[in-house]
Amino acid sequence: MINLNLIEDLPSLEQIEIDGVRHYTSSDGSIETPYPSVTTVLSADPSKAEGIRKWRERVGEEEANRVSHVATSAGTAVHQIMEDWILKQEPKTKPMPIHVAKSRGLKNFAEIYIDNVRLVEGQLFSHELRTAGTVDLVADWNGKPAIIDWKTSRYAKKRSYITNYFKQEAAYAVMFEERTGIKIEKLVTLVAYEDGSQMFVEEPDDWIDEFKKIREMYDTQLQSDLSSERASANA
């Protein structure tokens, strides 16, 4: 049985769009200037952007859009299944059998390793990192405080292909400690794919500097874009 020890006194955040980009702000003034989301920041990683571009060119725009839509729908559905299951609440809508099947492997991992749940779909931010986001799960993993991320895929993942997951989770680790004083000791990525499930366990200190580098890239890219806009306006 997974025990709940939910933290419920964190500031409530609001998602807003600025120039089509997701940002977070707070109603209580905790965030004075809207912070970009973690995924928005990670989009500045040139290796990721180049990989996506090449994939879209290889399969074609129509197929790329179809695959992206299916993947997004599956991810949303499995996340909801796991949220309902962890919180022991009845689902608002009946999930599709294919999504229920994908979630079984994640539940098996959870029953073995997860306890003392502190946040489920919890909103976090960091003044140090100047970013914010919504973490899937914060709980004990094998007895140690961890950031836990549910992922879905068509195929098994290679660790070298998903390092941005670890950077994202490392950012959440900083956010959670900044907001609660509780140090995160593990980053856990659980992947559900069509024929099984995978577990990746990482150390926060191995990835946070990589996230900070991309955070600097994001600022540089943003300033470059603003400079280009000003030049166009004055042309």
Short mmCIF file of C-alpha atoms in Angstrom, two decimals:
data_model
loop_
_atom_site.label_atom_id
_atom_site.label_comp_id
_atom_site.label_asym_id
_atom_site.label_seq_id
_atom_site.Cartn_x
_atom_site.Cartn_y
_atom_site.Cartn_z
CA MET A 1 0.00 0.00 0.00
CA ILE A 2 1.35 3.41 -0.98
CA ASN A 3 1.02 5.96 1.84
CA LEU A 4 0.11 9.58 1.16
CA ASN A 5 1.82 12.41 3.03
CA LEU A 6 0.81 15.24 0.74
CA ILE A 7 2.23 18.76 1.03
CA GLU A 8 -0.68 21.12 0.49
CA ASP A 9 0.61 24.59 1.45
CA LEU A 10 2.70 25.42 -1.63
CA PRO A 11 1.87 28.56 -3.65
CA SER A 12 -0.66 28.03 -6.42
CA LEU A 13 0.72 28.81 -9.88
CA GLU A 14 -1.05 29.90 -13.05
CA GLN A 15 0.01 28.95 -16.57
CA ILE A 16 0.05 31.82 -19.06
CA GLU A 17 1.19 32.19 -22.65
CA ILE A 18 3.71 34.89 -23.59
CA ASP A 19 4.35 35.09 -27.34
CA GLY A 20 3.01 31.54 -27.63
CA VAL A 21 5.41 30.23 -24.98
CA ARG A 22 4.28 28.66 -21.69
CA HIS A 23 5.18 30.59 -18.54
CA TYR A 24 4.12 30.43 -14.91
CA THR A 25 3.10 33.17 -12.52
CA SER A 26 1.62 33.17 -9.03
CA SER A 27 -1.44 34.83 -7.55
CA ASP A 28 0.31 35.60 -4.24
CA GLY A 29 3.24 37.46 -5.79
CA SER A 30 5.81 34.72 -5.15
CA ILE A 31 6.86 35.09 -8.80
CA GLU A 32 7.28 38.76 -9.71
CA THR A 33 8.20 38.19 -13.37
CA PRO A 34 6.69 35.12 -15.14
CA TYR A 35 9.09 32.19 -15.34
CA PRO A 36 9.33 29.99 -18.45
CA SER A 37 8.36 26.36 -18.00
CA VAL A 38 11.04 23.71 -17.66
CA THR A 39 10.09 22.18 -21.01
CA THR A 40 10.25 25.61 -22.63
CA VAL A 41 13.78 26.13 -21.29
CA LEU A 42 14.88 22.69 -22.49
CA SER A 43 13.64 23.51 -25.99
CA ALA A 44 16.72 25.76 -26.24
CA ASP A 45 18.93 22.65 -26.28
CA PRO A 46 20.28 22.69 -29.86
CA SER A 47 20.84 18.92 -29.96
CA LYS A 48 17.20 18.24 -29.12
CA ALA A 49 15.88 20.76 -31.63
CA GLU A 50 18.10 19.35 -34.37
CA GLY A 51 17.03 15.78 -33.62
CA ILE A 52 13.35 16.71 -33.87
CA ARG A 53 13.93 18.62 -37.11
CA LYS A 54 15.70 15.68 -38.74
CA TRP A 55 13.00 13.25 -37.62
CA ARG A 56 10.22 15.45 -39.05
CA GLU A 57 12.10 15.74 -42.34
CA ARG A 58 12.59 11.97 -42.50
CA VAL A 59 8.98 10.94 -41.84
CA GLY A 60 7.21 13.97 -43.32
CA GLU A 61 5.08 16.62 -41.64
CA GLU A 62 1.79 14.72 -41.84
CA GLU A 63 3.17 11.55 -40.25
CA ALA A 64 5.13 13.55 -37.67
CA ASN A 65 1.99 15.40 -36.64
CA ARG A 66 0.02 12.14 -36.42
CA VAL A 67 2.65 10.42 -34.27
CA SER A 68 2.98 13.47 -32.03
CA HIS A 69 -0.78 13.62 -31.50
CA VAL A 70 -1.01 9.92 -30.64
CA ALA A 71 1.96 10.20 -28.28
CA THR A 72 0.53 13.25 -26.52
CA SER A 73 -2.88 11.60 -26.10
CA ALA A 74 -1.34 8.42 -24.70
CA GLY A 75 0.90 10.38 -22.33
CA THR A 76 -2.00 12.43 -21.00
CA ALA A 77 -4.17 9.35 -20.52
CA VAL A 78 -1.50 7.32 -18.71
CA HIS A 79 -0.61 10.27 -16.48
CA GLN A 80 -4.27 10.57 -15.50
CA ILE A 81 -4.51 6.84 -14.77
CA MET A 82 -1.45 7.01 -12.52
CA GLU A 83 -2.68 10.15 -10.75
CA ASP A 84 -6.07 8.56 -10.02
CA TRP A 85 -4.43 5.34 -8.84
CA ILE A 86 -1.87 7.02 -6.56
CA LEU A 87 -4.54 9.28 -5.01
CA LYS A 88 -7.02 6.38 -4.77
CA GLN A 89 -9.70 8.35 -6.60
CA GLU A 90 -12.27 7.25 -9.13
CA PRO A 91 -11.50 8.26 -12.74
CA LYS A 92 -13.79 10.88 -14.24
CA THR A 93 -13.86 9.02 -17.55
CA LYS A 94 -13.24 5.38 -18.36
CA PRO A 95 -9.70 4.99 -19.76
CA MET A 96 -9.05 3.11 -22.98
CA PRO A 97 -7.81 -0.50 -22.59
CA ILE A 98 -4.54 0.25 -24.41
CA HIS A 99 -3.73 2.99 -21.89
CA VAL A 100 -4.70 0.79 -18.94
CA ALA A 101 -2.36 -1.89 -20.28
CA LYS A 102 0.52 0.59 -20.59
CA SER A 103 0.04 1.76 -17.02
CA ARG A 104 0.36 -1.74 -15.51
CA GLY A 105 4.15 -1.79 -15.71
CA LEU A 106 4.33 1.63 -14.04
CA LYS A 107 2.05 0.43 -11.25
CA ASN A 108 4.22 -2.65 -10.74
CA PHE A 109 7.28 -0.45 -10.22
CA ALA A 110 5.31 1.86 -7.93
CA GLU A 111 4.06 -0.95 -5.70
CA ILE A 112 7.61 -2.17 -5.15
CA TYR A 113 9.53 1.08 -4.76
CA ILE A 114 7.21 4.05 -4.04
CA ASP A 115 5.90 5.27 -0.69
CA ASN A 116 5.36 8.47 1.30
CA VAL A 117 3.88 10.48 -1.57
CA ARG A 118 4.37 14.23 -1.12
CA LEU A 119 3.20 15.74 -4.42
CA VAL A 120 1.10 14.48 -7.33
CA GLU A 121 1.04 16.76 -10.39
CA GLY A 122 2.52 19.42 -8.15
CA GLN A 123 3.37 22.94 -9.29
CA LEU A 124 6.87 24.12 -8.39
CA PHE A 125 9.22 27.00 -9.16
CA SER A 126 12.76 28.10 -8.39
CA HIS A 127 14.09 31.63 -8.05
CA GLU A 128 17.61 30.25 -8.46
CA LEU A 129 16.80 28.62 -11.80
CA ARG A 130 14.16 31.21 -12.79
CA THR A 131 11.87 28.50 -14.08
CA ALA A 132 8.73 26.64 -13.05
CA GLY A 133 6.77 23.53 -13.94
CA THR A 134 4.48 20.70 -12.91
CA VAL A 135 6.16 17.60 -11.52
CA ASP A 136 4.48 14.21 -11.98
CA LEU A 137 5.30 12.80 -8.56
CA VAL A 138 7.46 13.47 -5.53
CA ALA A 139 7.70 10.49 -3.21
CA ASP A 140 10.13 8.13 -1.55
CA TRP A 141 11.79 5.75 -3.99
CA ASN A 142 13.21 2.75 -2.18
CA GLY A 143 13.22 4.86 0.98
CA LYS A 144 14.84 8.00 -0.50
CA PRO A 145 13.10 11.26 -1.55
CA ALA A 146 12.80 11.29 -5.32
CA ILE A 147 11.43 13.10 -8.34
CA ILE A 148 9.47 10.51 -10.31
CA ASP A 149 8.44 11.01 -13.92
CA TRP A 150 5.95 8.90 -15.90
CA LYS A 151 6.80 8.58 -19.59
CA THR A 152 5.13 6.75 -22.48
CA SER A 153 6.74 5.56 -25.69
CA ARG A 154 6.16 3.29 -28.65
CA TYR A 155 9.49 1.56 -28.03
CA ALA A 156 12.02 0.92 -25.29
CA LYS A 157 14.28 3.91 -24.67
CA LYS A 158 18.07 4.11 -24.72
CA ARG A 159 19.47 6.07 -21.78
CA SER A 160 21.57 8.23 -24.10
CA TYR A 161 18.41 9.38 -25.91
CA ILE A 162 16.55 10.65 -22.83
CA THR A 163 19.08 12.79 -21.00
CA ASN A 164 16.73 15.79 -21.23
CA TYR A 165 14.35 13.86 -18.96
CA PHE A 166 17.09 13.75 -16.32
CA LYS A 167 17.85 17.45 -16.71
CA GLN A 168 14.16 18.26 -16.29
CA GLU A 169 13.92 16.12 -13.17
CA ALA A 170 17.08 17.70 -11.73
CA ALA A 171 15.43 21.11 -12.12
CA TYR A 172 12.36 19.84 -10.26
CA ALA A 173 14.66 18.57 -7.50
CA VAL A 174 16.07 22.09 -7.01
CA MET A 175 12.56 23.58 -7.08
CA PHE A 176 11.24 21.12 -4.50
CA GLU A 177 14.14 21.65 -2.09
CA GLU A 178 13.87 25.43 -2.51
CA ARG A 179 10.17 25.34 -1.69
CA THR A 180 10.18 22.73 1.11
CA GLY A 181 13.71 22.32 2.45
CA ILE A 182 13.59 18.60 1.63
CA LYS A 183 16.59 17.40 -0.38
CA ILE A 184 15.86 15.11 -3.31
CA GLU A 185 18.24 12.15 -3.53
CA LYS A 186 17.06 10.33 -6.66
CA LEU A 187 15.66 11.06 -10.11
CA VAL A 188 13.45 8.27 -11.41
CA THR A 189 12.14 7.94 -14.96
CA LEU A 190 9.58 5.19 -15.54
CA VAL A 191 8.80 4.47 -19.18
CA ALA A 192 5.78 2.52 -20.37
CA TYR A 193 6.00 1.27 -23.94
CA GLU A 194 3.95 -1.16 -26.01
CA ASP A 195 5.80 -4.32 -24.99
CA GLY A 196 6.91 -3.50 -21.46
CA SER A 197 8.29 -0.89 -19.10
CA GLN A 198 11.65 0.52 -18.05
CA MET A 199 13.21 2.15 -15.02
CA PHE A 200 16.05 4.69 -15.01
CA VAL A 201 17.44 5.97 -11.68
CA GLU A 202 19.83 8.93 -11.67
CA GLU A 203 21.54 11.30 -9.23
CA PRO A 204 20.40 14.97 -9.20
CA ASP A 205 23.96 16.31 -8.93
CA ASP A 206 24.90 14.55 -12.17
CA TRP A 207 22.40 16.59 -14.21
CA ILE A 208 21.66 19.96 -12.63
CA ASP A 209 24.70 21.69 -14.13
CA GLU A 210 23.57 20.51 -17.57
CA PHE A 211 20.17 22.10 -16.98
CA LYS A 212 21.81 25.35 -15.87
CA LYS A 213 23.84 25.47 -19.10
CA ILE A 214 20.65 25.17 -21.15
CA ARG A 215 19.00 27.82 -18.96
CA GLU A 216 21.80 30.20 -19.99
CA MET A 217 21.34 29.16 -23.64
CA TYR A 218 17.64 30.01 -23.32
CA ASP A 219 18.44 33.53 -22.07
CA THR A 220 20.96 34.04 -24.87
CA GLN A 221 18.47 32.82 -27.47
CA LEU A 222 15.75 35.05 -26.04
CA GLN A 223 17.98 38.12 -26.15
CA SER A 224 18.98 37.27 -29.73
CA ASP A 225 15.32 36.99 -30.75
CA LEU A 226 14.50 40.33 -29.09
CA SER A 227 17.44 42.01 -30.84
CA SER A 228 16.25 40.66 -34.20
CA GLU A 229 12.71 41.94 -33.53
CA ARG A 230 14.05 45.41 -32.67
CA ALA A 231 16.20 45.48 -35.80
CA SER A 232 13.21 44.49 -37.95
CA ALA A 233 11.04 47.13 -36.31
CA ASN A 234 13.62 49.85 -36.97
CA ALA A 235 14.37 48.76 -40.55
#
